Short mmCIF file of C-alpha atoms in Angstrom, two decimals:
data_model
loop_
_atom_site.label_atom_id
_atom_site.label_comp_id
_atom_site.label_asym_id
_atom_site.label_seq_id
_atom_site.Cartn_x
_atom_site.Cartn_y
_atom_site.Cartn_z
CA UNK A 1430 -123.59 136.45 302.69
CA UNK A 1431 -126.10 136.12 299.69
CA UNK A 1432 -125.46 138.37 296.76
CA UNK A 1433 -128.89 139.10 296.75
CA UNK A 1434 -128.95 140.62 300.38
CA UNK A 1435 -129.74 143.86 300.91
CA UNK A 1436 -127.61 146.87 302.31
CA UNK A 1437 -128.49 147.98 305.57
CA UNK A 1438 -126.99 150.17 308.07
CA UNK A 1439 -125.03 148.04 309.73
CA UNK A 1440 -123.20 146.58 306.78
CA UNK A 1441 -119.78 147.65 305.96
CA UNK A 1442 -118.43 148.89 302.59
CA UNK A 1443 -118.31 146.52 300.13
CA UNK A 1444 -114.99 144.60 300.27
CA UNK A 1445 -114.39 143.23 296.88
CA UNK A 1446 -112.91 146.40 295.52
CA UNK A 1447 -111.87 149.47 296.75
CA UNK A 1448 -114.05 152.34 295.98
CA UNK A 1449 -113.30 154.33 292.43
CA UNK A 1450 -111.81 157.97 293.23
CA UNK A 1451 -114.39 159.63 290.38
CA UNK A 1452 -117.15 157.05 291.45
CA UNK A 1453 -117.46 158.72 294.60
CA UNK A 1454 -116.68 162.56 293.78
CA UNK A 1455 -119.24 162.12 291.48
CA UNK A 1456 -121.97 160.39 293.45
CA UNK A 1457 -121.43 163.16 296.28
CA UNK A 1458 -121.15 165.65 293.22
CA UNK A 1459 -123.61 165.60 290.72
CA UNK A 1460 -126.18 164.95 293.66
CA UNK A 1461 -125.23 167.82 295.53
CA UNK A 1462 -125.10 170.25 292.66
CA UNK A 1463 -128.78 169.32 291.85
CA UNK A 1464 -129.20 170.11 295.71
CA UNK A 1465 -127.94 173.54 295.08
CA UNK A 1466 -129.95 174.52 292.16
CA UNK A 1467 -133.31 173.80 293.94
CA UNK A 1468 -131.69 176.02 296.68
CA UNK A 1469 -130.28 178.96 294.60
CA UNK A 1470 -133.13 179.24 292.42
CA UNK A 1471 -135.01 181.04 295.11
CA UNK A 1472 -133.16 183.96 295.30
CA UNK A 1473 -131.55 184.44 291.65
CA UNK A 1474 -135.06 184.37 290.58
CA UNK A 1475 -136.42 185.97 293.74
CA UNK A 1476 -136.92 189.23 291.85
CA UNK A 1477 -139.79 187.76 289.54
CA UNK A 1478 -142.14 185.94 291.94
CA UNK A 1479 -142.15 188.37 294.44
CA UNK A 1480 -145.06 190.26 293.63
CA UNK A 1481 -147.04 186.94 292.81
CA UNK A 1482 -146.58 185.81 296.57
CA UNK A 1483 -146.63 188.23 298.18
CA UNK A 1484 -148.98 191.68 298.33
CA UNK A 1485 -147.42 194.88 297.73
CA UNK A 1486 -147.87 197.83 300.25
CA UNK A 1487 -149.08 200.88 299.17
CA UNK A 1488 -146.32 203.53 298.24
CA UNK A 1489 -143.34 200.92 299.17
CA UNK A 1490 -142.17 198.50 296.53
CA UNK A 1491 -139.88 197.20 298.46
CA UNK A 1492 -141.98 194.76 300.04
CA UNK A 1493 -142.58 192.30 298.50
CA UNK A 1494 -138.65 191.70 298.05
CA UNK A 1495 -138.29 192.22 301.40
CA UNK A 1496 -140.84 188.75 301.98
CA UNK A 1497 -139.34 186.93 299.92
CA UNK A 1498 -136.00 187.38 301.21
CA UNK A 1499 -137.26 186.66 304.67
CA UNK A 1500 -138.70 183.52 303.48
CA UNK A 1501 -135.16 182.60 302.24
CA UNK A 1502 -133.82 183.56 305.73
CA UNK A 1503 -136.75 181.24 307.44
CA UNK A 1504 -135.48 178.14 305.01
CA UNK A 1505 -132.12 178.85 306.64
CA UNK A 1506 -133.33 178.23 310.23
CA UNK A 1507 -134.49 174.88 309.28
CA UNK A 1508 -130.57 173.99 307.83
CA UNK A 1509 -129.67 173.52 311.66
CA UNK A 1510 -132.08 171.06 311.92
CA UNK A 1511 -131.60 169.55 309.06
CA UNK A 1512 -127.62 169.18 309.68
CA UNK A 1513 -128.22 167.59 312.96
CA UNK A 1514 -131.27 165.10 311.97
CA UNK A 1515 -129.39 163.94 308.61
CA UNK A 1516 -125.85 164.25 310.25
CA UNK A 1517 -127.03 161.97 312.50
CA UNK A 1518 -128.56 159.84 310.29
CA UNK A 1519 -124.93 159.70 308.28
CA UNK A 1520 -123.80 158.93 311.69
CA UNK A 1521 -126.01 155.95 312.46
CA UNK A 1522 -127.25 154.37 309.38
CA UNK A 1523 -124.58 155.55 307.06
CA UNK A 1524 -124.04 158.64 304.52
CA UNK A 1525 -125.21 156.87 301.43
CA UNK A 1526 -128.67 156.63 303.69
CA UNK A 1527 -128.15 160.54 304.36
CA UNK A 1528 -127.44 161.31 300.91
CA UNK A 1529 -130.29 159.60 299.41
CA UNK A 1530 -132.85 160.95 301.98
CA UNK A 1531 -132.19 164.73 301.60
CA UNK A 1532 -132.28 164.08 297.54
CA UNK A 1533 -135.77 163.42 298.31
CA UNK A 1534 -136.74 165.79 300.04
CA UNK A 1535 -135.28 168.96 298.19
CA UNK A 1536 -136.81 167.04 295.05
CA UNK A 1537 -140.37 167.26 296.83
CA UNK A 1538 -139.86 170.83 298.02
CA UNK A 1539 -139.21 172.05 294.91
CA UNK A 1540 -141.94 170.97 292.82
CA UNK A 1541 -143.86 172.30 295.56
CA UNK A 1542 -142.35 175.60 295.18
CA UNK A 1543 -142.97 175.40 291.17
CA UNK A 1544 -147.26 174.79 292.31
CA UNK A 1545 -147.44 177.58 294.57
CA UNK A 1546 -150.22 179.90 293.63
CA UNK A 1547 -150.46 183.31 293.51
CA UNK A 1548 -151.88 185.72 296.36
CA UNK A 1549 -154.35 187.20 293.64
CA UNK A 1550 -155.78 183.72 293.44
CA UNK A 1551 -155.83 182.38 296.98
CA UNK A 1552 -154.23 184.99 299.52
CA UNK A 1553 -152.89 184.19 302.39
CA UNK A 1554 -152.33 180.26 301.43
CA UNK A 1555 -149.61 181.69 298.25
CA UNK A 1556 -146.68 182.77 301.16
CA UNK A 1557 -148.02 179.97 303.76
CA UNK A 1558 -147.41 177.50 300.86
CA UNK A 1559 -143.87 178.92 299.82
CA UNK A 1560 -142.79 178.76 303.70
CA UNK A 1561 -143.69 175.49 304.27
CA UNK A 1562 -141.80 174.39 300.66
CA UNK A 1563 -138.65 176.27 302.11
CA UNK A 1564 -138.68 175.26 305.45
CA UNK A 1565 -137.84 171.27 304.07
CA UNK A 1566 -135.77 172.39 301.16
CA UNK A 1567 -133.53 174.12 304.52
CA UNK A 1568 -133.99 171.04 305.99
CA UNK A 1569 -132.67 169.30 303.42
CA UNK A 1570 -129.87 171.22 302.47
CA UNK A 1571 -128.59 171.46 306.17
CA UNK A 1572 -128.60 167.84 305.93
CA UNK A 1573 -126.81 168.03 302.67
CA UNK A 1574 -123.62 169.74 303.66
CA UNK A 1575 -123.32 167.43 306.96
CA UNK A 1576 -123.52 164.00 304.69
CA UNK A 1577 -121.45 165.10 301.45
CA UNK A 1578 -118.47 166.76 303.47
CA UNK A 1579 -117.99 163.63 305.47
CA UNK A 1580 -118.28 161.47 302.30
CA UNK A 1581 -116.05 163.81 300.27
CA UNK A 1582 -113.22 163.38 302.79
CA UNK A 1583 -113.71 160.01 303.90
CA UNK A 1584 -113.06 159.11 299.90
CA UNK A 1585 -110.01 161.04 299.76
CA UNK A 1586 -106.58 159.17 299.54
CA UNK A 1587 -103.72 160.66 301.54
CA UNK A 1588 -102.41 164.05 300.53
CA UNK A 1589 -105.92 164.51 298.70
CA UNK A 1590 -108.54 165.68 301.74
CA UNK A 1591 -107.83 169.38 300.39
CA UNK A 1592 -108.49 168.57 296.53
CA UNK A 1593 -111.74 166.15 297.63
CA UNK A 1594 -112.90 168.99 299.92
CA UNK A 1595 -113.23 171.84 297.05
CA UNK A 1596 -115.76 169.43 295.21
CA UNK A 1597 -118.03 170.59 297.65
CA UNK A 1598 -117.76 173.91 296.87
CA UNK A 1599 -117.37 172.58 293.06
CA UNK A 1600 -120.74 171.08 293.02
CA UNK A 1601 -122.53 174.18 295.35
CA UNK A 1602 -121.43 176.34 292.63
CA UNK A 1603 -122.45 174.32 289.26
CA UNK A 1604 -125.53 174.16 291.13
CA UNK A 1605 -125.60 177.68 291.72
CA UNK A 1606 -124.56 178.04 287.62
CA UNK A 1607 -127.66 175.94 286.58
CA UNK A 1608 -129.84 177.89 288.79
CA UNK A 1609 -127.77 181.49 286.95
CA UNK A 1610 -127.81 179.91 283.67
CA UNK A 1611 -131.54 178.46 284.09
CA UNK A 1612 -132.68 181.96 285.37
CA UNK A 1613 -130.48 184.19 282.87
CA UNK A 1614 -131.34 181.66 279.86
CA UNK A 1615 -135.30 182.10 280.68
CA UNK A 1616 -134.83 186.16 281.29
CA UNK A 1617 -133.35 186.73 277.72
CA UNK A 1618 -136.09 184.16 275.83
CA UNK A 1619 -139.42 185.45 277.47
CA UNK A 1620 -140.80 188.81 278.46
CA UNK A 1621 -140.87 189.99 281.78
CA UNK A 1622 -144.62 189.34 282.30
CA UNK A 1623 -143.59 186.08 280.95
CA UNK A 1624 -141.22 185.29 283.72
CA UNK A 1625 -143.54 186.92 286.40
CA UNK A 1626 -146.47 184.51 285.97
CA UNK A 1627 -144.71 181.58 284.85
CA UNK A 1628 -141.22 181.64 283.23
CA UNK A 1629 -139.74 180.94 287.30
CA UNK A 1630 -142.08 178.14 287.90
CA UNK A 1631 -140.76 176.04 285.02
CA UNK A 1632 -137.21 176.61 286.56
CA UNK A 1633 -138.17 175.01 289.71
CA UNK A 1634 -140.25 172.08 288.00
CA UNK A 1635 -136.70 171.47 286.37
CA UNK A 1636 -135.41 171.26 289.60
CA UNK A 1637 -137.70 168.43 290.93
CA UNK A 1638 -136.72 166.70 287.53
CA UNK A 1639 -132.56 166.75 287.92
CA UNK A 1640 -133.42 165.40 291.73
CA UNK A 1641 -134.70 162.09 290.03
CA UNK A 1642 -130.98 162.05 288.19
CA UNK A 1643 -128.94 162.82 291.33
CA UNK A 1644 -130.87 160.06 293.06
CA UNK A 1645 -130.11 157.58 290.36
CA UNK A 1646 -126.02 158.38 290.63
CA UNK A 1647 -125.96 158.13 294.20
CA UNK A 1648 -127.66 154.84 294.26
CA UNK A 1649 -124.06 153.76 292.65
CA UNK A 1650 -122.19 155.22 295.68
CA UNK A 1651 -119.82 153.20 298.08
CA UNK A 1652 -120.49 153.80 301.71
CA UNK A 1653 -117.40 155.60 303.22
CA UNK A 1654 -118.08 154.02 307.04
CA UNK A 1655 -120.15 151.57 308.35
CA UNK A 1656 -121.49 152.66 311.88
CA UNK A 1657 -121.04 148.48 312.85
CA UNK A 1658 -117.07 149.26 312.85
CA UNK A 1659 -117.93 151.61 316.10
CA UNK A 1660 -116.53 150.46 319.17
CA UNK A 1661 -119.22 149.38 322.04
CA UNK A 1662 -119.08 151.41 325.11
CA UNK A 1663 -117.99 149.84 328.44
CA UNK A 1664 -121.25 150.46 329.91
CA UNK A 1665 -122.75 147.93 327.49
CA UNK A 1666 -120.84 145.20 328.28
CA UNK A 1667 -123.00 143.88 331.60
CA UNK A 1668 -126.69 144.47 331.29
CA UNK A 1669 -128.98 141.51 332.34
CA UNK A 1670 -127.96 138.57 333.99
CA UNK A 1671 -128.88 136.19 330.99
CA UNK A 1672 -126.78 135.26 328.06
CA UNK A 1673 -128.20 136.07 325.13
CA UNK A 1674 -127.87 134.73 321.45
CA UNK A 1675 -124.78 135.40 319.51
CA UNK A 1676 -126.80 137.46 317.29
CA UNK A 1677 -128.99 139.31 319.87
CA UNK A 1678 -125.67 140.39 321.43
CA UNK A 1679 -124.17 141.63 317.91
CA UNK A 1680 -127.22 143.55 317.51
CA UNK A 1681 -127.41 144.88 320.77
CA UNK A 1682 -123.90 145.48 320.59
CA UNK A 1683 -124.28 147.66 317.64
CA UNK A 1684 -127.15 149.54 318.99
CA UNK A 1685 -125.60 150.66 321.77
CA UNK A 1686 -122.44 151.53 319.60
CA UNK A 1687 -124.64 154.00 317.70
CA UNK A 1688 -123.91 157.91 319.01
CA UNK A 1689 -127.17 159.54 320.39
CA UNK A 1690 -128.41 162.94 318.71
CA UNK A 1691 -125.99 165.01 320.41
CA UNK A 1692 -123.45 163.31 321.09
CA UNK A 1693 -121.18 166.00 319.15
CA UNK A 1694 -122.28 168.81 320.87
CA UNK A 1695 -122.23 167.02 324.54
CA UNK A 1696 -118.63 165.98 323.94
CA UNK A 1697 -116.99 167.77 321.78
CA UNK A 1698 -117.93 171.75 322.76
CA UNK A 1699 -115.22 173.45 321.70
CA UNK A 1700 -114.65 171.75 318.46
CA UNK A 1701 -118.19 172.67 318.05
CA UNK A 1702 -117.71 176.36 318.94
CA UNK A 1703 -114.67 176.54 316.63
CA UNK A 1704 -117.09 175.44 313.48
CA UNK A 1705 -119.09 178.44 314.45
CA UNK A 1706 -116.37 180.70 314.42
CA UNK A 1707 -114.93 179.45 311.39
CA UNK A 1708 -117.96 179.82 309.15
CA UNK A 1709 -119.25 183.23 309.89
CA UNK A 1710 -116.90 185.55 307.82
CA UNK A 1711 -116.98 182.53 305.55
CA UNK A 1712 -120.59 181.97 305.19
CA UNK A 1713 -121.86 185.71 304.77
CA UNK A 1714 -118.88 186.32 302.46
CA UNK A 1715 -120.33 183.32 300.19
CA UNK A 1716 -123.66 184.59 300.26
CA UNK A 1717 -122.50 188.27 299.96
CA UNK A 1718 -120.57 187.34 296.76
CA UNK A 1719 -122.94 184.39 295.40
CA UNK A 1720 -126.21 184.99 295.92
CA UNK A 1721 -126.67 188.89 296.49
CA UNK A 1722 -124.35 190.82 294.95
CA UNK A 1723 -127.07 190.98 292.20
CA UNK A 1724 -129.77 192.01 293.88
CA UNK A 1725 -127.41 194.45 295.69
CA UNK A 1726 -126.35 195.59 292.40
CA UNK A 1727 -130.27 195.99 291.38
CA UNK A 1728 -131.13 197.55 294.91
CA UNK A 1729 -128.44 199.90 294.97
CA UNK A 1730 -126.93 200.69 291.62
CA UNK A 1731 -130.09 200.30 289.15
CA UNK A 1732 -128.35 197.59 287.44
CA UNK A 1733 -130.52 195.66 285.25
CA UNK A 1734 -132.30 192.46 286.05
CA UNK A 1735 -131.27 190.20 283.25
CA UNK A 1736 -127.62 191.47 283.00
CA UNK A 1737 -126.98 191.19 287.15
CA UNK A 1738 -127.91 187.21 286.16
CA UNK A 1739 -125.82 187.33 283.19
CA UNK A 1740 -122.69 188.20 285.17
CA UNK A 1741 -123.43 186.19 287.97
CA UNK A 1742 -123.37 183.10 285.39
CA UNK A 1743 -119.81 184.66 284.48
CA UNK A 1744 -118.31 184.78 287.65
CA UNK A 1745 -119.41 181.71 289.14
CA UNK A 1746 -117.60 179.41 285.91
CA UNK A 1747 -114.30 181.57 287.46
CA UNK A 1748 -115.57 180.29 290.48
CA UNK A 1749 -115.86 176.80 289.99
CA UNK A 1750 -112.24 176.53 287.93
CA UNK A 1751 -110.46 177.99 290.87
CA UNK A 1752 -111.69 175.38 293.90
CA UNK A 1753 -109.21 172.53 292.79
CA UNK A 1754 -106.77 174.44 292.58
CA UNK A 1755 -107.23 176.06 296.20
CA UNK A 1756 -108.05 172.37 297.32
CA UNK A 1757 -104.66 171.23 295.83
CA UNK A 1758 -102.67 174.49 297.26
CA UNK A 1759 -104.00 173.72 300.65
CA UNK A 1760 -102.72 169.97 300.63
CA UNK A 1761 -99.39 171.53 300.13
CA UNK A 1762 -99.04 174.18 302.05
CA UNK A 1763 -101.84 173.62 305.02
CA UNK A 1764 -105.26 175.16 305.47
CA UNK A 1765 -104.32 178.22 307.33
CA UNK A 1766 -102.55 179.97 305.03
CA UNK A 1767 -105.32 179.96 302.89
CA UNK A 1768 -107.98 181.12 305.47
CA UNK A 1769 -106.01 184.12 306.38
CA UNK A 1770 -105.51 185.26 302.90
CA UNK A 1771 -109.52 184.81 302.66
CA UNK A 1772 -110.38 186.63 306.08
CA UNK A 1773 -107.94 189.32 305.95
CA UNK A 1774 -108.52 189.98 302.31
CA UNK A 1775 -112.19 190.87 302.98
CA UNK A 1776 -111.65 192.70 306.14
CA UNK A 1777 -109.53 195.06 304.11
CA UNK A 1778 -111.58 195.05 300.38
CA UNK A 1779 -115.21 194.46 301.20
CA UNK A 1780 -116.00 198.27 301.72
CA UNK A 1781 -113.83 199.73 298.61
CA UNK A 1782 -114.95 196.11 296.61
CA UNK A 1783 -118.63 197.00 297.16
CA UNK A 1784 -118.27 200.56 296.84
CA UNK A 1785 -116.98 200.33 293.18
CA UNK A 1786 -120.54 198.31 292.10
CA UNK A 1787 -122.56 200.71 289.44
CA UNK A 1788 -124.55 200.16 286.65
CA UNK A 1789 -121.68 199.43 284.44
CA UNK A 1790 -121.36 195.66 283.09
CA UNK A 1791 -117.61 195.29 283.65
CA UNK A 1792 -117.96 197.16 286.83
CA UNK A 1793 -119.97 194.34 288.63
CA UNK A 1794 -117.90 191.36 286.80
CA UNK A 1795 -114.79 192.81 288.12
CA UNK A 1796 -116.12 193.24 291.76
CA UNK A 1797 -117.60 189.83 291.73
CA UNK A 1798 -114.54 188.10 290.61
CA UNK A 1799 -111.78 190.13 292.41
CA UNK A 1800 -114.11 188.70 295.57
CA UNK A 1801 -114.12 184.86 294.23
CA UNK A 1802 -110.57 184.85 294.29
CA UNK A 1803 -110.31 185.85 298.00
CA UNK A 1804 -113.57 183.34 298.72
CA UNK A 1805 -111.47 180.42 297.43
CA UNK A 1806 -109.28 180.58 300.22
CA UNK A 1807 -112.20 179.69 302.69
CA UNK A 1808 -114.52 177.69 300.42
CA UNK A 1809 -112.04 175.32 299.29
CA UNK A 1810 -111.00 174.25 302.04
CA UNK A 1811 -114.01 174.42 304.18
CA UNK A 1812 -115.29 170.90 304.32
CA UNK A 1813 -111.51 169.36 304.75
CA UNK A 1814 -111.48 171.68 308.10
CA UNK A 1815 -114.32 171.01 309.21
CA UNK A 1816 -114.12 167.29 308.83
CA UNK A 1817 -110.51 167.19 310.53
CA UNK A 1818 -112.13 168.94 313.52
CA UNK A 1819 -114.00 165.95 314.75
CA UNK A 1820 -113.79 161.78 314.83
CA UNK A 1821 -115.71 159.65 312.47
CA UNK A 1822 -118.35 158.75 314.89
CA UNK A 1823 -119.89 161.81 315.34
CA UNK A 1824 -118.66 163.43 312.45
CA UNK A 1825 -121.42 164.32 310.27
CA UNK A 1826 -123.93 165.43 312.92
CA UNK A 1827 -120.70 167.39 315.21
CA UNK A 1828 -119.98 169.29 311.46
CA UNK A 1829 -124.08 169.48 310.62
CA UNK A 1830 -125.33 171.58 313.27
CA UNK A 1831 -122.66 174.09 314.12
CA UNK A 1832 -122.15 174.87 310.85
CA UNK A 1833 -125.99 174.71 309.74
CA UNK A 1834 -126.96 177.56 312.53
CA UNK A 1835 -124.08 179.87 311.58
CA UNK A 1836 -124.86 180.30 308.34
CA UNK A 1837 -128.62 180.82 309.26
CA UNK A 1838 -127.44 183.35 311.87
CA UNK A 1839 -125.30 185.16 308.73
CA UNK A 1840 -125.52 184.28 305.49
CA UNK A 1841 -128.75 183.21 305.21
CA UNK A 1842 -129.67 186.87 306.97
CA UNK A 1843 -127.31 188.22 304.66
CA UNK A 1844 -129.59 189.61 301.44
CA UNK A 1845 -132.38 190.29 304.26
CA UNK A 1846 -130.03 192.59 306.04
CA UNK A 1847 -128.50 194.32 302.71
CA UNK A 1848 -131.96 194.95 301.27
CA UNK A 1849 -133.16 196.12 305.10
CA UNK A 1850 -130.16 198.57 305.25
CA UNK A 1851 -131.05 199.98 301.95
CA UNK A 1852 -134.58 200.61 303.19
CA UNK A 1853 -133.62 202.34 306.30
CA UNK A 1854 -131.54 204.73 304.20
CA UNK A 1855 -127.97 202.92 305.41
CA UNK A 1856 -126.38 200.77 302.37
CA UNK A 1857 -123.28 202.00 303.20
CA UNK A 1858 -123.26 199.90 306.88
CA UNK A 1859 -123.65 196.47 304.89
CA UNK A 1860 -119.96 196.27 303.27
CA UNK A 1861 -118.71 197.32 307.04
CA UNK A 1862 -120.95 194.39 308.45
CA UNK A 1863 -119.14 191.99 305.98
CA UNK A 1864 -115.73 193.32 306.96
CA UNK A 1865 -116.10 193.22 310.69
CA UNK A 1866 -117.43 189.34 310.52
CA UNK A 1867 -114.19 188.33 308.30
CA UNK A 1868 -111.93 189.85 310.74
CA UNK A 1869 -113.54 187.68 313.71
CA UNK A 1870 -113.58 184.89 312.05
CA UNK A 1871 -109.24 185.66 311.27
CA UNK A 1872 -108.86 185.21 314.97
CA UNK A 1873 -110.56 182.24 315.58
CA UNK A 1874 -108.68 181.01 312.87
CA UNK A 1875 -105.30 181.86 314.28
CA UNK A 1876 -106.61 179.31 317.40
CA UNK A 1877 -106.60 176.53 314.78
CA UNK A 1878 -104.24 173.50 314.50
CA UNK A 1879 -102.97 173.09 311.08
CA UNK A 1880 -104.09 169.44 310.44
CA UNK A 1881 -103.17 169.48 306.95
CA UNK A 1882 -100.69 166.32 306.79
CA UNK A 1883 -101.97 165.26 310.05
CA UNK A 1884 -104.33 161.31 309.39
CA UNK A 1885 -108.21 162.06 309.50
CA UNK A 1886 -109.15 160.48 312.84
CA UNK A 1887 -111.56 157.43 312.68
#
C-alpha cells in the first residue's frame, strides 16, 4: 500500500506504531470541548437574547425565557437522532469519520445562531431561524457523545477505561467553562444593552471559530476500529451462483459485515433499556447542577445575572479537577460503588441542596459544589459504563440513541420544567422531581454487572 493512499472506511488503524495515550485523549478532547461550548452557550447566555427572539407577552415576562428554553429542549430531541445517524456512522465508516462530521456541523450551527436576527427586524423568521440552528447543533451533539465515548474507551490501556472515560466529562465541562467564562467575561466588560443586542452574538461567532481548531486536532487522530475487522455473517457466504473477483468478494464481504441502523436496538434490547435507566437521574442531575442552577438561582432567588455566571465559572474548574480522580477511583474499586454514592446522594440532598439557594454569593457556590461532588460519581464513569454495556460492532450507535433520547426526555426538559414550575406557582415540586428520578435510576443500577476489571468486548 502507497503512502500516498488515502484513509477510507475500510482501512484499519495504522500499524506502524501504536497509538499515543495523550494523542488520542486529546483529539477526542479538545474537539469535544469546542462541541460543548457551541452547546452551553445557549443557555448560560439564554437570559440576554431572549427578548431579541422572541416577543414578550403583555403583563408576563416570563416568556420570552420560557421560548428560549423550549428551543433548548427542541435541540435535545434532535440528540437521538443525531446519536443513532453518527453512532452509526462510527459504526460503519469509523469514529474518526464520526468525529470529524459532527465538528462540522456544530461549527455551521453556531455561526448560524451568532446571524440570527431579531423579531423587531424580521418577526417570525428570528425564532424559525434559531430552531432550525438548534435542531443540527442537537444533532450534532447526539452524535458527539456516541463517537467520543467509544473512542475514549477503545484508547484506553487495561486498568485505564475508568480514567479515559472521565475525559468525557473533562472536555463537556471545559467546554461548558469557555461557554461560563466567555459569557461571565463579556457580562462584566459591556453593559447590559450591550450584551442584549450584540455582546452574545460575538460569543457564538467564537464558537464557529474554535470548531475550525478542533477539526484541525482531530485530523491527527488514530482510528480506534476499523469496521473491515467485522466478521461476515453466515448468510453472506452463498449468494449467486458465480464466482466473483477476489476483490469484489472482499468488498462485498465487508459490506455485508457492516451493522444496519438498528442493529443495537434489534439485538441488544435490554442493554438498550438499561442505558435509559442509567442516564435519567444522571442526565437531569447534570443539567440541574450545570446548566440551570443559575437561572434557577435568577428565577427563584433574585440572584444577579452576572454573579449566577461568575459562580458557575467557579464550580465547574471544581468540576473538571475532580473527574480523573472519580475515573481513577472507579478502576479500582468498580463502577457501582460510585453510582450509588451519586444516586442515593441526590435522592436524599436535592430538596434541602436546592432549598438553601438565595441571593447570597457563597450560598449558591456552596450548593453548586456540594452537588459536583455527588455528580462525579455518575459523570465519571458514565461513558466507561456505557461502553462496557455493548460489543464493538454496534457500539457507538447501541450507546448513541438510548442515551441521546433520555436526556432529551430529562435533562434537556430540565430548565423548561424548573422555569414552568415557577410559573405555575410550584418551585418547590422541581427539587422533588430531581430526587425521585435519582432514586429510579439507584435501582436500575443495582441490576448492573460490575464490569470494571472485566476485558471490553470487541
Amino acid at each position: 500500500m502507497s503512502s500516498a493512499q488515502p484513509l477510507t472506511e475500510d482501512r484499519a488503524p495504522r500499524g506502524d506504531r501504536p497509538p499515543s495515550p495523550i494523542r488520542q485523549l486529546a483529539a477526542a478532547s479538545i474537539g469535544n470541548a469546542v462541541e460543548w461550548y457551541d452547546w452551553y452557550a445557549y443557555s448560560f447566555l439564554a437570559a440576554y437574547f431572549a427578548d431579541q427572539v422572541f416577543p414578550k407577552e403583555a403583563g408576563n415576562s416570563l416568556v420570552p425565557l420560557l421560548s428560549t428554553f423550549a428551543v433548548f429542549a427542541v435541540g435535545f430531541f434532535m440528540r437521538p437522532v443525531g446519536g443513532l445517524l453518527m453512532g452509526a456512522v462510527a459504526d460503519r465508516r469509523g469514529r474518526r469519520a464520526a468525529l470529524t462530521l459532527t465538528i462540522l456541523l456544530m461549527g455551521g450551527a453556531s455561526l448560524l445562531v451568532a446571524l440570527t436576527p431579531t423579531y423587531a427586524a424580521t418577526g417570525v423568521l428570528a425564532p424559525v431561524v434559531l430552531v432550525i440552528a438548534r435542531l443540527v447543533q442537537g444533532l450534532s451533539v447526539g452524535g458527539e457523545f456516541a463517537a467520543s465515548t467509544t473512542f475514549l474507551v477503545e484508547s484506553a490501556g487495561p486498568g485505564r477505561r475508568g480514567l479515559f472515560s472521565s475525559f468525557q466529562y473533562v472536555s463537556t465541562t471545559l467546554g461548558q467553562l469557555l461557554a461560563s467564562g466567555t459569557g461571565a467575561l463579556l457580562a462584566a466588560l459591556l453593559t447590559e444593552r450591550q450584551m442584549g443586542q450584540w455582546g452574545w452574538r460575538a460569543a457564538f461567532l467564537g464558537g464557529a471559530l474554535l470548531s475550525l481548531l478542533g477539526l484541525w486536532i482531530r485530523s491527527g487522530a488514530q482510528e480506534t476500529r476499523s469496521p473491515a475487522l467485522d466478521s461476515v455473517p453466515a448468510r453472506g457466504s452463498a449468494r449467486s451462483g458465480g464466482t466473483p473477483s477476489a476483490v469484489q468478494t472482499s468488498a462485498a464481504e465487508r459490506q455485508a459485515a457492516r451493522p444496519g441502523l438498528f442493529e443495537g436496538l434489534r439485538r441488544h434490547p435490554r442493554q438498550s433499556l438499561l442505558i435509559c435507566g442509567i442516564t435519567a437521574g444522571g442526565t437531569l442531575a447534570y443539567y440541574t447542577w450545570t446548566t440551570y442552577l443559575p437561572t434557577y438561582a435568577q428565577v427563584n432567588a433574585g440572584f444577579d445575572k452576572a454573579d449566577s455566571l461568575t459562580v458557575s465559572t467557579l464550580s465547574l474548574v471544581f468540576f473538571a479537577l475532580l473527574q480523573p480522580l472519580g475515573g481513577l477511583l472507579s478502576d479500582r474499586i468498580g463502577r457501582k460503588p460510585l453510582l450509588f454514592a451519586f444516586a442515593l446522594g441526590f435522592a436524599v440532598l436535592a430538596v434541602p441542596l436546592l432549598h438553601l439557594v438565595n441571593g447570597a454569593f457563597l450560598s449558591l457556590l456552596l450548593v453548586q459544589c456540594a452537588g459536583m461532588v455527588l455528580l462525579t460519581g455518575y459523570t465519571a464513569v458514565a461513558a466507561a459504563v456505557n461502553a462496557e454495556v455493548f460489543p464493538a460492532r454496534v457500539r457507538a450507535a447501541g450507546i448513541g440513541f438510548p442515551y441521546s433520547l433520555t436526556v432529551a426526555l430529562f435533562g434537556g426538559t430540565a430548565p423548561y420544567v424548573g422555569t414552568w414550575f415557577k410559573q405555575a406557582g410550584h418551585p418547590d415540586l422541581f427539587p422533588w422531581y430531581v430526587a425521585v428520578l435519582c432514586l429510579i435510576s439507584f435501582g436500575v443500577y443495582l441490576t448492573l454487572p460490575e464490569t470494571a476489571h472485566r476485558e471490553l468486548e470487541k
